[in-house]
Amino acid sequence: MDKNDLAKLRKEFKAGNDGLKLGEICSVYIKKDNAQILGVETEYFEQMDELKQEFYLKGFKKLLTGQLDSKLFELSFADNKLGENPEQKVLFEALNSDFKEQIGHIVKKIMDHSESYESDYMISFTRGEFWIPAKNEVGEDDAAKNDVVNAFQFMMGTVNLVSSPKRALMFDFEEKNFRVDVPMNVYINAVSPEEGFVFPSMSDGYADTNKVIYYTKKDNQPSEAFIHHVLNCELVPTAQDDKERFLTIIKDVAGDQVEPEVIANVYEQISDCILDANEDGEIPTLGVKAIEQILVKSGIEDTRKLESSFLVNTEKADYEFKATNLLPSSKVIEIKSNVAQIKIRHEDLKRIKQVKRNGRQYLLIEIDDPAILEGFELSTEEF
């Protein structure tokens, strides 16, 4: 699965899309303190009123929104053979036959491992399908590219937390007095799931039933309990994990001090790898040999500590980093000192130097135009 596959899935979840067919939606309300099911509702999507449809559509679409390996994770089942992994079998049967029976099994698993939820919660499930062009089977005429299509069948599950409205002082227009309003109902954060999943995953426009998409609301904080016990999948490193381990390896090899230009060169080399791979539509991965080439080209010639540091930090000699995980997650990098914090694009790191003059340290930034402070142009002094 890559961002193009995600975009194909995500764009289908919009109101009025005749190409998307959602079937029954089953929602279960669970009391947190005693793990009791207070209510179950099953309703067909097409029979809901438009406002209710909109809430569910937004919530399910959220499961396909976010950065890969940060909010969204493509996971492999612990035993990647259909029928041998019990949870994979449950999902497969829920998708194709016994929907209500199998989601009951999933609900129990979630309830058994719900310690991290801070309130009551609602679990919602649906299954459906939409049609996508069969990429490798289109005719010679581009106009006929939608004549041959494949049905992508899927099921989704979300966990949505419940919030209780606060008491408020209100004015009663009938009695002409003020009184405390004590709300009896609660609100379900239906459009912003805490976590959830989509089965199966998609690869190049085709269903991959050996994998499932897991979503978490919290960046770089996937739930191990949900992944291991509910989905029975293998945990994968987050983008943040990969980035931190990669920087630790560079620090072990290059030492504690490094020139900004070296870091800029490293990011430039990684960006080039991603650009080259994008022509083939693949996410490039970098093993120890590829990283050694990047470091040498970036100006770090002594790489004798690389292999040992790589093994210590990844625990696998054949581990491969996703190149997209190694670039800064935002467009800027922060440079910190006790005097100031400066944000700069990693492409512009080559413009920065730390120098010493008369025993004092200075941070020099090469700029093209005069710097502006509170609307004033800074005066220029010779250094």
Tab-separated table of C-alpha atoms in Angstrom, residues 98-305:
chain	number	residue	atom	x	y	z
A	98	ASP	CA	-21.147	-14.038	8.770
A	99	PHE	CA	-20.876	-10.297	9.390
A	100	LYS	CA	-22.844	-10.004	12.645
A	101	GLU	CA	-21.485	-13.189	14.171
A	102	GLN	CA	-17.839	-12.359	13.482
A	103	ILE	CA	-17.965	-8.733	14.611
A	104	GLY	CA	-19.241	-10.036	17.939
A	105	HIS	CA	-15.912	-11.837	18.259
A	106	ILE	CA	-14.040	-8.586	17.483
A	107	VAL	CA	-16.111	-6.616	20.013
A	108	LYS	CA	-15.185	-9.081	22.763
A	109	LYS	CA	-11.498	-8.803	21.883
A	110	ILE	CA	-11.649	-4.993	22.050
A	111	MET	CA	-13.511	-5.084	25.367
A	112	ASP	CA	-10.884	-7.428	26.816
A	113	HIS	CA	-8.100	-4.955	25.942
A	114	SER	CA	-9.726	-1.544	26.439
A	115	GLU	CA	-7.617	-0.336	29.387
A	116	SER	CA	-6.323	2.674	27.465
A	117	TYR	CA	-9.765	4.140	26.735
A	118	GLU	CA	-10.547	6.997	29.100
A	119	SER	CA	-14.343	6.874	28.838
A	120	ASP	CA	-17.280	4.884	27.547
A	121	TYR	CA	-16.872	4.079	23.881
A	122	MET	CA	-18.729	3.028	20.754
A	123	ILE	CA	-17.466	0.418	18.314
A	124	SER	CA	-18.868	0.666	14.798
A	125	PHE	CA	-18.502	-1.721	11.878
A	126	THR	CA	-19.517	-1.640	8.254
A	127	ARG	CA	-18.731	-3.440	5.039
A	128	GLY	CA	-19.130	-2.358	1.461
A	129	GLU	CA	-17.593	-2.157	-1.966
A	130	PHE	CA	-16.734	0.198	-4.776
A	131	TRP	CA	-15.506	-0.302	-8.317
A	132	ILE	CA	-12.071	0.653	-9.594
A	133	PRO	CA	-10.568	0.377	-13.101
A	134	ALA	CA	-8.647	-2.833	-13.754
A	135	LYS	CA	-5.292	-1.193	-14.396
A	136	ASN	CA	-3.722	-4.045	-16.328
A	137	GLU	CA	-6.783	-4.955	-18.357
A	138	VAL	CA	-7.821	-1.709	-20.019
A	139	GLY	CA	-8.316	-1.494	-23.732
A	140	GLU	CA	-6.238	0.410	-26.242
A	141	ASP	CA	-8.458	3.473	-26.028
A	142	ASP	CA	-8.058	5.554	-22.860
A	143	ALA	CA	-11.721	6.424	-23.082
A	144	ALA	CA	-12.512	2.776	-22.347
A	145	LYS	CA	-10.340	2.567	-19.238
A	146	ASN	CA	-13.394	2.325	-16.992
A	147	ASP	CA	-15.045	-0.401	-19.073
A	148	VAL	CA	-13.134	-3.124	-17.199
A	149	VAL	CA	-13.349	-2.729	-13.435
A	150	ASN	CA	-12.722	-4.706	-10.279
A	151	ALA	CA	-14.892	-4.692	-7.189
A	152	PHE	CA	-12.961	-3.791	-4.048
A	153	GLN	CA	-14.805	-5.275	-1.080
A	154	PHE	CA	-13.845	-4.115	2.392
A	155	MET	CA	-14.925	-3.928	6.011
A	156	MET	CA	-14.083	-1.293	8.606
A	157	GLY	CA	-14.155	-0.991	12.364
A	158	THR	CA	-13.811	2.150	14.486
A	159	VAL	CA	-13.532	2.846	18.206
A	160	ASN	CA	-15.042	6.222	19.138
A	161	LEU	CA	-14.852	7.688	22.624
A	162	VAL	CA	-17.828	9.189	24.448
A	163	SER	CA	-17.873	12.560	26.199
A	164	SER	CA	-20.397	13.802	28.723
A	165	PRO	CA	-21.668	17.373	28.242
A	166	LYS	CA	-20.930	19.770	31.092
A	167	ARG	CA	-23.596	21.124	33.355
A	168	ALA	CA	-24.598	24.672	32.535
A	169	LEU	CA	-26.765	27.472	33.865
A	170	MET	CA	-29.691	28.020	31.529
A	171	PHE	CA	-32.677	30.333	31.258
A	172	ASP	CA	-36.099	28.693	31.096
A	173	PHE	CA	-38.271	30.817	28.804
A	174	GLU	CA	-41.479	29.186	30.016
A	175	GLU	CA	-40.879	29.555	33.758
A	176	LYS	CA	-38.932	32.821	33.332
A	177	ASN	CA	-36.168	31.729	35.666
A	178	PHE	CA	-32.626	30.438	35.745
A	179	ARG	CA	-31.832	26.830	36.518
A	180	VAL	CA	-29.051	24.279	36.212
A	181	ASP	CA	-29.332	22.098	33.154
A	182	VAL	CA	-28.370	18.499	33.860
A	183	PRO	CA	-28.015	16.741	30.467
A	184	MET	CA	-29.070	13.104	30.395
A	185	ASN	CA	-27.484	12.175	27.050
A	186	VAL	CA	-23.844	11.797	26.071
A	187	TYR	CA	-21.996	12.728	22.895
A	188	ILE	CA	-20.091	10.266	20.724
A	189	ASN	CA	-17.100	11.636	18.868
A	190	ALA	CA	-18.213	9.809	15.741
A	191	VAL	CA	-16.126	11.753	13.206
A	192	SER	CA	-12.819	11.315	15.047
A	193	PRO	CA	-12.115	7.664	15.929
A	194	GLU	CA	-9.577	6.828	18.606
A	195	GLU	CA	-8.389	3.889	16.498
A	196	GLY	CA	-9.692	1.398	13.966
A	197	PHE	CA	-8.928	-0.810	10.997
A	198	VAL	CA	-9.710	-1.474	7.343
A	199	PHE	CA	-9.595	-4.979	5.876
A	200	PRO	CA	-8.221	-5.891	3.404
A	201	SER	CA	-5.387	-3.577	2.453
A	202	MET	CA	-4.908	-2.458	-1.149
A	203	SER	CA	-1.845	-2.966	-3.313
A	204	ASP	CA	-1.683	-1.382	-6.756
A	205	GLY	CA	-5.469	-1.285	-6.938
A	206	TYR	CA	-6.011	-4.888	-5.820
A	207	ALA	CA	-7.128	-6.333	-2.480
A	208	ASP	CA	-4.413	-7.827	-0.283
A	209	THR	CA	-6.152	-10.082	2.260
A	210	ASN	CA	-2.855	-10.889	3.959
A	211	LYS	CA	-2.674	-7.344	5.314
A	212	VAL	CA	-4.855	-4.918	7.236
A	213	ILE	CA	-4.721	-1.132	7.621
A	214	TYR	CA	-4.577	0.065	11.236
A	215	TYR	CA	-5.360	3.675	12.223
A	216	THR	CA	-4.500	5.541	15.404
A	217	LYS	CA	-5.557	9.055	16.321
A	218	LYS	CA	-2.274	9.718	18.138
A	219	ASP	CA	0.767	10.304	15.940
A	220	ASN	CA	3.423	7.597	16.267
A	221	GLN	CA	1.550	5.899	19.115
A	222	PRO	CA	-0.031	2.701	17.773
A	223	SER	CA	-1.738	0.531	20.369
A	224	GLU	CA	0.245	-2.665	20.869
A	225	ALA	CA	-2.755	-4.239	22.619
A	226	PHE	CA	-5.049	-3.571	19.654
A	227	ILE	CA	-2.485	-4.704	17.094
A	228	HIS	CA	-1.461	-7.885	18.924
A	229	HIS	CA	-4.680	-9.021	20.565
A	230	VAL	CA	-7.493	-7.622	18.384
A	231	LEU	CA	-5.893	-7.893	14.937
A	232	ASN	CA	-3.207	-10.483	15.769
A	233	CYS	CA	-0.711	-8.637	13.594
A	234	GLU	CA	2.980	-7.901	13.761
A	235	LEU	CA	3.938	-4.502	15.157
A	236	VAL	CA	5.974	-2.328	12.782
A	237	PRO	CA	8.251	0.611	13.631
A	238	THR	CA	6.706	4.062	13.488
A	239	ALA	CA	8.154	6.802	11.298
A	240	GLN	CA	9.415	8.485	14.455
A	241	ASP	CA	11.130	5.275	15.595
A	242	ASP	CA	12.902	4.936	12.252
A	243	LYS	CA	13.951	8.588	12.217
A	244	GLU	CA	15.389	8.464	15.750
A	245	ARG	CA	17.308	5.239	15.123
A	246	PHE	CA	18.681	6.576	11.844
A	247	LEU	CA	19.944	9.770	13.504
A	248	THR	CA	21.500	7.707	16.298
A	249	ILE	CA	23.388	5.666	13.698
A	250	ILE	CA	24.679	8.826	12.012
A	251	LYS	CA	25.775	10.194	15.384
A	252	ASP	CA	27.617	6.966	16.201
A	253	VAL	CA	29.434	7.081	12.868
A	254	ALA	CA	30.111	10.809	12.487
A	255	GLY	CA	30.519	11.754	16.155
A	256	ASP	CA	28.712	14.299	18.310
A	257	GLN	CA	29.681	17.282	16.164
A	258	VAL	CA	28.720	17.648	12.523
A	259	GLU	CA	28.582	20.405	9.948
A	260	PRO	CA	25.101	21.513	8.858
A	261	GLU	CA	26.131	20.897	5.251
A	262	VAL	CA	26.643	17.185	5.995
A	263	ILE	CA	23.100	16.785	7.347
A	264	ALA	CA	21.783	18.762	4.374
A	265	ASN	CA	23.642	16.408	2.027
A	266	VAL	CA	22.212	13.330	3.788
A	267	TYR	CA	18.654	14.588	3.379
A	268	GLU	CA	19.356	15.543	-0.215
A	269	GLN	CA	20.621	12.022	-1.003
A	270	ILE	CA	17.524	10.471	0.597
A	271	SER	CA	15.237	12.844	-1.316
A	272	ASP	CA	16.919	11.812	-4.569
A	273	CYS	CA	16.304	8.128	-3.742
A	274	ILE	CA	12.618	8.869	-3.202
A	275	LEU	CA	12.334	10.859	-6.429
A	276	ASP	CA	13.978	8.090	-8.437
A	277	ALA	CA	11.697	5.458	-6.917
A	278	ASN	CA	8.564	7.553	-7.483
A	279	GLU	CA	8.976	6.967	-11.204
A	280	ASP	CA	8.265	3.280	-10.516
A	281	GLY	CA	5.577	4.003	-7.912
A	282	GLU	CA	7.483	2.230	-5.121
A	283	ILE	CA	8.539	3.279	-1.633
A	284	PRO	CA	12.361	2.930	-1.527
A	285	THR	CA	14.028	1.178	1.388
A	286	LEU	CA	17.571	1.665	2.638
A	287	GLY	CA	19.703	-1.094	4.111
A	288	VAL	CA	23.133	-0.775	5.661
A	289	LYS	CA	24.975	-0.704	2.303
A	290	ALA	CA	22.697	2.004	0.871
A	291	ILE	CA	23.136	4.089	4.025
A	292	GLU	CA	26.914	3.724	3.784
A	293	GLN	CA	26.823	5.116	0.230
A	294	ILE	CA	24.659	8.036	1.372
A	295	LEU	CA	27.006	8.898	4.244
A	296	VAL	CA	30.132	8.751	2.075
A	297	LYS	CA	28.544	10.941	-0.616
A	298	SER	CA	27.455	13.370	2.112
A	299	GLY	CA	30.984	13.865	3.417
A	300	ILE	CA	31.279	11.209	6.156
A	301	GLU	CA	34.160	9.127	4.815
A	302	ASP	CA	35.001	7.044	7.914
A	303	THR	CA	32.121	4.541	8.193
A	304	ARG	CA	33.915	1.835	10.198
A	305	LYS	CA	31.344	2.039	13.035
